[in-house]
Amino acid sequence: MKFKPADKIQDLQYFGEFGGVNPSISDSSTYTFLSAKTMFDTFEGNADGCYLYSRHSSPSNLYLGEALAAMEGTETANVAASGMGAITPALLQLCKAGDHIVSSRTIYGGTYAFLKNFAPRLNINTAFVDITNAEKVEAAITENTKVLYCEAISNPLLEVADLAELAKIAKKHGLTFVVDNTFSPLSISPKELGADIVIHSLTKFINGSSDTVGGVTCGSQEFIDSLRSVNDGANMLLGPTMDSMRAASILKNLRTLHIRIKQHSHNAMYLAKRFQEEGLRTVYPGLKSHPGHETFKKMMNEDYGFGGLLTLDVGSLEKANELMELMQKRNLGYLAVSLGFYKTLFSAPGSSTSSEIPEEEQKEMGLSDGLIRFSIGLDNDIERTFQTMKECMLEVGVLKKGTA
Ligand SMILES: *Cc1c(COP(=O)(O)O)cnc(C)c1O
């Protein structure tokens, strides 16, 4: 039977301390022990269900973690203070000095900067490859490679990674396959396709209200325990801990994720089709013209569509800026980085979220100056939105009157 991620979340039943319909928030940094012996056992990791100190874990963080683990079909999960607070400890847990990572070259700018500029200080080096080319991926693997890393749908180019194929390569070479699924929650279930570890920036669709940063690492009990180890766990020792209050609020937002994703996908598909009909250079994995369309279709949980992200190439950064400023003025959305908000967000990644990537490399991977990344909002009447966007495009000359 096909994996049903939203049903898995729904099947988790939590009660609050006084029978509340939401679990109680654990408003404590530290926890008492009735006996000194239990405290010792907890430090040794031998007292299941006992809480020690909230950097290690807290009831609220565990509730959220378990819901996200259910969504991704992993044994368990560890929530973190941000997406980067999940990604960097996971990679540092998996790699020691001398180890090597093979990563997609089209990834989130922060992850790219970490692998390119920071990890080499610890003698952890990365080969960046075209993740859609299995031969190139395999050729980049060395005897020191420990991790294969990619985003299911890449930021910002919306390349689609064939996760089942990559999982086979990882298995063959004994690598841990880590997938950042931030762009495609519910739509794609990487673990089902063979990923070992699934990471999200909760900041985006999962929380969905652009009021916090957050992250999660979903994986095996053994791996998550290792991240939390008091002796050598990267999450425990580096300390990117989510606050309990925030975990509780993200869990409540997670409850509506399936409804939101369907609407984001519906609206993005609608606009992508209309933009393409107008002759605009539109990239959206739901379009047949997208090189990864068939791969996405093969992997997807159909109910949730192709996601809320699309890009338009309007030719130059000047045009992109002009258009974005006008769209904001007309209240079509915000000129802002990030994604997954109720309102449409747009930015030019070349000069913002991907500016960590040198210009030369941006060109090579197809990241052009005039590219606008849209995170399409939950607009009720998407045709009305399209018409207003079209007016803006005509006004700044991205569309010419009388064509199309
Ligand atoms: C935003 C983002 C991140 C980083 O998450 P933060 O919550 O900002 O730390 C990582 N990966 C992807 C794909 C992202 O979009």
XYZ file of C-alpha atoms and ligand atoms in Angstrom:
419
model
C 0.000 0.000 0.000
C 1.174 3.476 -0.811
C 2.634 5.501 2.037
C 0.179 8.124 3.319
C 2.184 10.761 5.187
C -0.701 13.024 6.271
C -2.636 10.053 7.654
C 0.412 9.027 9.647
C 0.478 12.454 11.313
C -3.262 12.336 11.922
C -3.051 8.901 13.566
C -0.891 10.219 16.392
C -3.074 10.935 19.410
C -1.674 13.241 22.057
C -3.420 14.393 25.238
C -2.524 17.346 27.431
C -1.757 16.985 31.123
C -5.356 17.843 32.123
C -7.013 16.089 29.228
C -6.366 19.004 26.883
C -6.705 18.377 23.154
C -3.194 19.730 22.660
C -0.236 18.253 24.514
C 0.950 20.325 27.456
C 3.943 22.562 26.907
C 6.961 21.617 28.967
C 7.975 24.971 30.373
C 11.172 23.810 32.052
C 14.830 23.697 31.203
C 15.620 21.070 33.816
C 13.810 18.092 35.373
C 13.739 16.620 38.844
C 14.600 13.058 39.755
C 13.059 11.184 42.671
C 16.212 9.171 43.088
C 19.827 10.051 42.440
C 20.332 6.689 40.782
C 17.830 7.532 38.024
C 19.753 10.726 37.286
C 22.936 8.727 36.798
C 21.138 6.218 34.551
C 19.669 9.049 32.466
C 23.129 10.503 31.866
C 24.274 7.076 30.796
C 21.324 6.952 28.400
C 19.702 4.036 30.223
C 16.512 5.626 31.539
C 13.943 5.753 28.761
C 11.181 8.311 29.245
C 13.146 10.357 31.757
C 14.011 13.930 30.936
C 17.297 15.397 31.959
C 17.855 18.835 30.559
C 16.081 20.579 27.696
C 19.116 20.897 25.443
C 19.031 17.115 25.327
C 15.281 16.733 24.848
C 11.989 18.011 26.170
C 8.465 16.581 26.023
C 7.276 19.293 23.605
C 10.200 18.743 21.275
C 9.632 14.997 21.369
C 5.939 15.411 20.462
C 6.855 17.486 17.431
C 9.720 15.169 16.519
C 7.513 12.078 16.651
C 4.886 13.726 14.428
C 7.552 14.601 11.854
C 9.036 11.108 12.067
C 5.558 9.722 11.373
C 5.236 12.031 8.368
C 8.560 10.855 6.944
C 8.184 7.212 7.982
C 11.404 7.121 9.995
C 11.866 5.519 13.419
C 12.255 8.837 15.154
C 13.428 12.434 14.741
C 15.227 15.271 16.489
C 13.973 18.830 16.169
C 16.468 21.687 16.051
C 16.468 25.455 16.310
C 16.707 25.966 12.534
C 17.134 24.070 9.300
C 20.871 24.759 9.387
C 20.801 23.659 13.045
C 19.604 20.275 11.787
C 21.802 19.994 8.673
C 25.210 20.901 10.065
C 25.099 18.644 13.158
C 23.842 15.723 11.060
C 26.766 16.085 8.645
C 29.286 16.581 11.458
C 27.936 13.482 13.192
C 28.400 11.431 10.025
C 31.846 12.741 9.047
C 35.166 13.104 10.806
C 38.388 14.765 9.588
C 39.505 13.184 6.326
C 36.021 12.148 5.247
C 34.409 13.204 2.011
C 30.886 14.163 0.929
C 29.300 14.004 -2.512
C 26.632 16.698 -2.765
C 24.337 18.122 -5.356
C 25.693 21.423 -6.635
C 22.245 23.029 -6.573
C 21.444 23.229 -2.885
C 20.404 25.856 -0.371
C 23.005 28.656 -0.215
C 23.695 28.155 3.489
C 24.294 24.426 3.089
C 26.547 25.147 0.112
C 28.547 27.708 2.098
C 28.904 25.271 5.016
C 30.210 22.479 2.795
C 32.351 24.739 0.628
C 33.841 27.147 3.190
C 33.387 25.763 6.696
C 33.645 21.963 6.586
C 37.096 22.073 4.849
C 38.469 23.750 8.013
C 37.724 20.423 9.694
C 39.221 18.562 6.731
C 35.824 17.422 5.522
C 35.719 18.031 1.788
C 32.884 17.951 -0.696
C 32.548 17.188 -4.389
C 29.654 19.130 -5.927
C 27.967 17.314 -8.792
C 25.018 17.469 -11.144
C 22.683 15.288 -9.093
C 20.505 14.410 -12.102
C 23.468 12.632 -13.713
C 23.925 9.247 -11.987
C 27.239 8.553 -13.737
C 28.742 11.825 -12.506
C 27.480 11.136 -8.992
C 29.070 7.709 -8.939
C 32.323 8.979 -10.484
C 32.689 11.549 -7.695
C 32.657 8.910 -4.944
C 36.090 8.219 -3.423
C 37.218 5.692 -0.824
C 36.789 8.431 1.801
C 33.217 9.325 0.847
C 30.775 8.850 3.715
C 27.711 10.842 2.694
C 25.606 11.431 -0.395
C 23.679 14.688 0.070
C 20.938 16.330 -1.962
C 17.636 18.164 -1.863
C 14.646 16.234 -3.231
C 13.667 19.354 -5.149
C 16.564 21.745 -5.316
C 16.760 25.344 -4.234
C 16.389 27.477 -6.289
C 16.541 25.653 -9.625
C 13.850 23.065 -8.835
C 15.920 20.181 -10.138
C 14.374 16.856 -9.261
C 16.665 14.215 -7.753
C 15.842 10.607 -8.604
C 15.938 9.461 -4.997
C 15.439 5.744 -5.661
C 18.329 5.702 -8.107
C 20.581 7.719 -5.795
C 19.683 5.454 -2.862
C 20.925 2.477 -4.893
C 24.240 4.209 -5.564
C 24.571 5.133 -1.883
C 23.851 1.569 -0.802
C 26.310 0.113 -3.290
C 29.129 2.286 -1.909
C 28.122 2.111 1.760
C 27.245 5.819 2.010
C 24.642 7.450 4.219
C 22.068 9.085 1.949
C 20.864 12.396 3.395
C 17.957 14.222 1.734
C 16.759 17.745 2.480
C 13.016 17.587 1.784
C 12.185 21.213 2.658
C 10.651 21.998 -0.756
C 8.421 18.936 -0.936
C 6.892 17.905 2.402
C 4.099 15.322 1.946
C 4.560 15.377 -1.857
C 7.729 13.306 -1.635
C 8.652 10.746 1.038
C 12.434 10.260 0.684
C 12.702 7.480 3.272
C 10.198 5.399 1.306
C 12.485 5.789 -1.700
C 15.615 4.703 0.161
C 17.005 7.777 1.958
C 18.622 7.121 5.349
C 18.124 10.559 6.840
C 15.505 13.175 5.920
C 15.954 16.796 6.951
C 13.575 19.751 6.858
C 13.807 23.416 7.490
C 10.560 23.741 9.466
C 10.802 27.469 8.798
C 9.159 26.978 5.407
C 6.003 25.009 4.540
C 5.801 22.888 7.682
C 5.387 25.793 10.074
C 3.944 27.890 7.277
C 3.476 31.182 9.071
C 6.930 32.784 8.662
C 7.118 33.520 12.383
C 10.007 31.271 13.378
C 12.979 29.268 12.194
C 13.143 25.561 12.976
C 14.545 22.291 11.707
C 14.293 18.534 12.032
C 16.417 15.474 11.375
C 14.408 12.293 10.762
C 16.245 8.973 10.916
C 16.852 5.714 12.721
C 16.686 5.532 16.524
C 20.393 4.749 16.539
C 21.345 7.836 14.527
C 19.059 10.202 16.438
C 20.387 8.822 19.737
C 23.910 9.482 18.501
C 23.016 13.134 17.734
C 21.782 13.503 21.320
C 24.623 11.667 23.023
C 25.956 13.617 26.003
C 29.455 12.411 25.144
C 29.755 13.013 21.409
C 26.389 14.029 19.952
C 26.577 17.012 17.605
C 23.117 18.325 18.466
C 23.688 17.916 22.204
C 27.152 19.478 22.143
C 26.728 22.235 19.552
C 23.400 23.150 21.134
C 21.006 24.194 18.326
C 17.981 23.407 20.492
C 14.430 24.412 19.702
C 12.482 26.104 22.474
C 9.535 24.089 23.826
C 7.047 26.928 23.308
C 8.001 27.029 19.662
C 7.823 23.266 19.247
C 4.252 23.373 20.548
C 3.247 26.085 18.102
C 4.875 24.364 15.112
C 3.053 21.131 16.003
C -0.276 22.966 15.828
C 0.604 24.382 12.421
C 1.679 20.934 11.215
C -1.939 19.832 11.703
C -3.028 21.827 8.644
C -0.016 21.087 6.450
C -1.892 18.722 4.096
C -4.571 21.314 3.355
C -2.020 24.038 2.781
C 0.229 21.952 0.537
C -2.721 21.034 -1.689
C -3.608 24.712 -2.094
C 0.021 25.823 -2.639
C 0.392 23.133 -5.317
C -2.930 23.924 -6.958
C -2.110 27.628 -7.192
C 1.469 27.086 -8.380
C 0.329 24.656 -11.083
C -2.314 27.117 -12.254
C 0.115 30.041 -12.487
C 2.882 27.941 -14.071
C 0.531 26.862 -16.860
C -0.715 30.400 -17.453
C 2.807 31.901 -17.423
C 4.010 29.258 -19.860
C 1.076 29.980 -22.179
C 2.127 33.633 -22.137
C 5.513 32.556 -23.461
C 7.388 33.227 -20.215
C 10.361 31.025 -19.324
C 8.693 29.106 -16.526
C 10.207 26.328 -14.454
C 7.788 24.188 -12.435
C 8.117 20.441 -11.894
C 4.398 20.015 -12.620
C 4.897 21.157 -16.225
C 5.621 18.535 -18.873
C 8.371 20.855 -20.138
C 10.322 20.377 -16.877
C 13.201 17.893 -17.326
C 12.410 16.318 -13.938
C 8.643 16.060 -14.476
C 8.528 12.293 -15.035
C 10.912 11.631 -12.138
C 8.755 13.726 -9.804
C 5.613 11.913 -10.989
C 7.232 8.549 -10.359
C 8.141 9.527 -6.776
C 5.226 11.657 -5.645
C 2.366 11.079 -3.245
C -0.214 12.249 -5.762
C -2.664 13.996 -3.424
C -0.223 16.798 -2.703
C 0.801 17.933 -6.170
C 4.102 19.327 -7.367
C 4.638 21.879 -4.618
C 4.421 25.642 -4.251
C 7.702 26.771 -5.835
C 8.188 27.997 -9.374
C 10.698 30.194 -11.132
C 10.438 32.697 -13.956
C 13.375 34.019 -15.935
C 12.588 37.586 -16.928
C 15.919 38.254 -18.650
C 17.792 40.614 -16.345
C 18.152 41.499 -12.691
C 16.866 45.028 -13.423
C 13.635 43.666 -14.896
C 13.312 41.159 -12.078
C 13.684 43.880 -9.460
C 11.261 46.196 -11.238
C 8.647 43.457 -11.497
C 9.040 42.326 -7.888
C 8.728 45.874 -6.557
C 5.581 46.446 -8.581
C 4.027 43.122 -7.543
C 4.626 44.019 -3.910
C 3.036 47.424 -4.427
C -0.039 45.733 -5.903
C -0.211 43.467 -2.842
C 0.437 40.250 -4.788
C 3.007 39.159 -2.251
C 6.198 40.208 -0.529
C 9.673 40.787 -1.894
C 11.241 38.498 0.666
C 13.379 35.400 0.911
C 12.022 32.180 2.393
C 8.999 30.178 1.325
C 5.880 28.359 2.420
C 4.011 31.440 3.672
C 0.235 32.015 3.161
C 1.176 34.931 0.956
C 3.283 34.686 -2.180
C 6.969 35.455 -1.586
C 9.377 36.342 -4.371
C 13.087 37.011 -4.583
C 15.928 36.932 -7.090
C 18.070 34.077 -5.751
C 21.215 35.049 -7.685
C 21.573 38.195 -5.585
C 20.038 36.888 -2.346
C 19.616 33.330 -1.056
C 22.193 31.881 -3.449
C 24.640 34.795 -3.362
C 27.023 32.523 -1.420
C 27.562 30.701 -4.702
C 30.221 32.449 -6.845
C 28.929 34.057 -10.053
C 30.881 31.687 -12.299
C 29.360 28.651 -10.605
C 25.904 30.216 -10.679
C 26.220 30.491 -14.468
C 27.424 26.923 -14.810
C 24.441 25.530 -12.901
C 21.971 27.640 -14.884
C 21.217 30.230 -12.235
C 20.696 33.357 -14.313
C 20.459 36.999 -13.175
C 16.853 37.455 -14.216
C 15.572 34.448 -12.313
C 12.732 35.114 -9.858
C 11.821 32.413 -7.373
C 8.168 32.408 -6.360
C 6.754 30.634 -3.359
C 3.104 30.726 -4.321
C 0.669 31.580 -1.554
C -2.719 30.260 -0.541
C -4.701 32.814 -2.621
C -8.364 31.925 -2.846
C -8.941 33.200 -6.387
C -5.791 32.364 -8.316
C -7.161 33.587 -11.675
C -7.580 37.037 -10.131
C -3.961 36.829 -8.929
C -2.830 35.816 -12.413
C -4.605 38.751 -14.027
C -3.010 41.238 -11.640
C 0.428 39.647 -12.127
C -0.051 39.875 -15.885
C -0.855 43.584 -15.612
C 2.392 44.093 -13.686
C 4.336 42.166 -16.321
C 2.854 44.271 -19.104
C 3.674 47.452 -17.197
C 7.362 46.637 -16.723
C 7.670 45.149 -20.218
C 8.292 41.532 -19.210
C 5.246 40.795 -21.385
C 4.597 42.746 -24.569
C 1.103 43.961 -25.413
C -0.541 42.008 -28.222
C 1.729 38.952 -28.023
C 0.541 35.518 -26.901
C 15.708 27.532 4.240
C 16.354 26.264 3.864
C 17.329 25.679 4.677
C 17.827 26.336 5.953
O 16.836 26.413 6.916
P 16.812 27.523 8.086
O 15.581 27.173 8.843
O 16.764 28.850 7.421
O 18.066 27.338 8.875
C 17.858 24.477 4.291
N 17.475 23.874 3.150
C 16.555 24.418 2.337
C 16.173 23.693 1.101
C 15.965 25.630 2.661
O 15.052 26.158 1.838
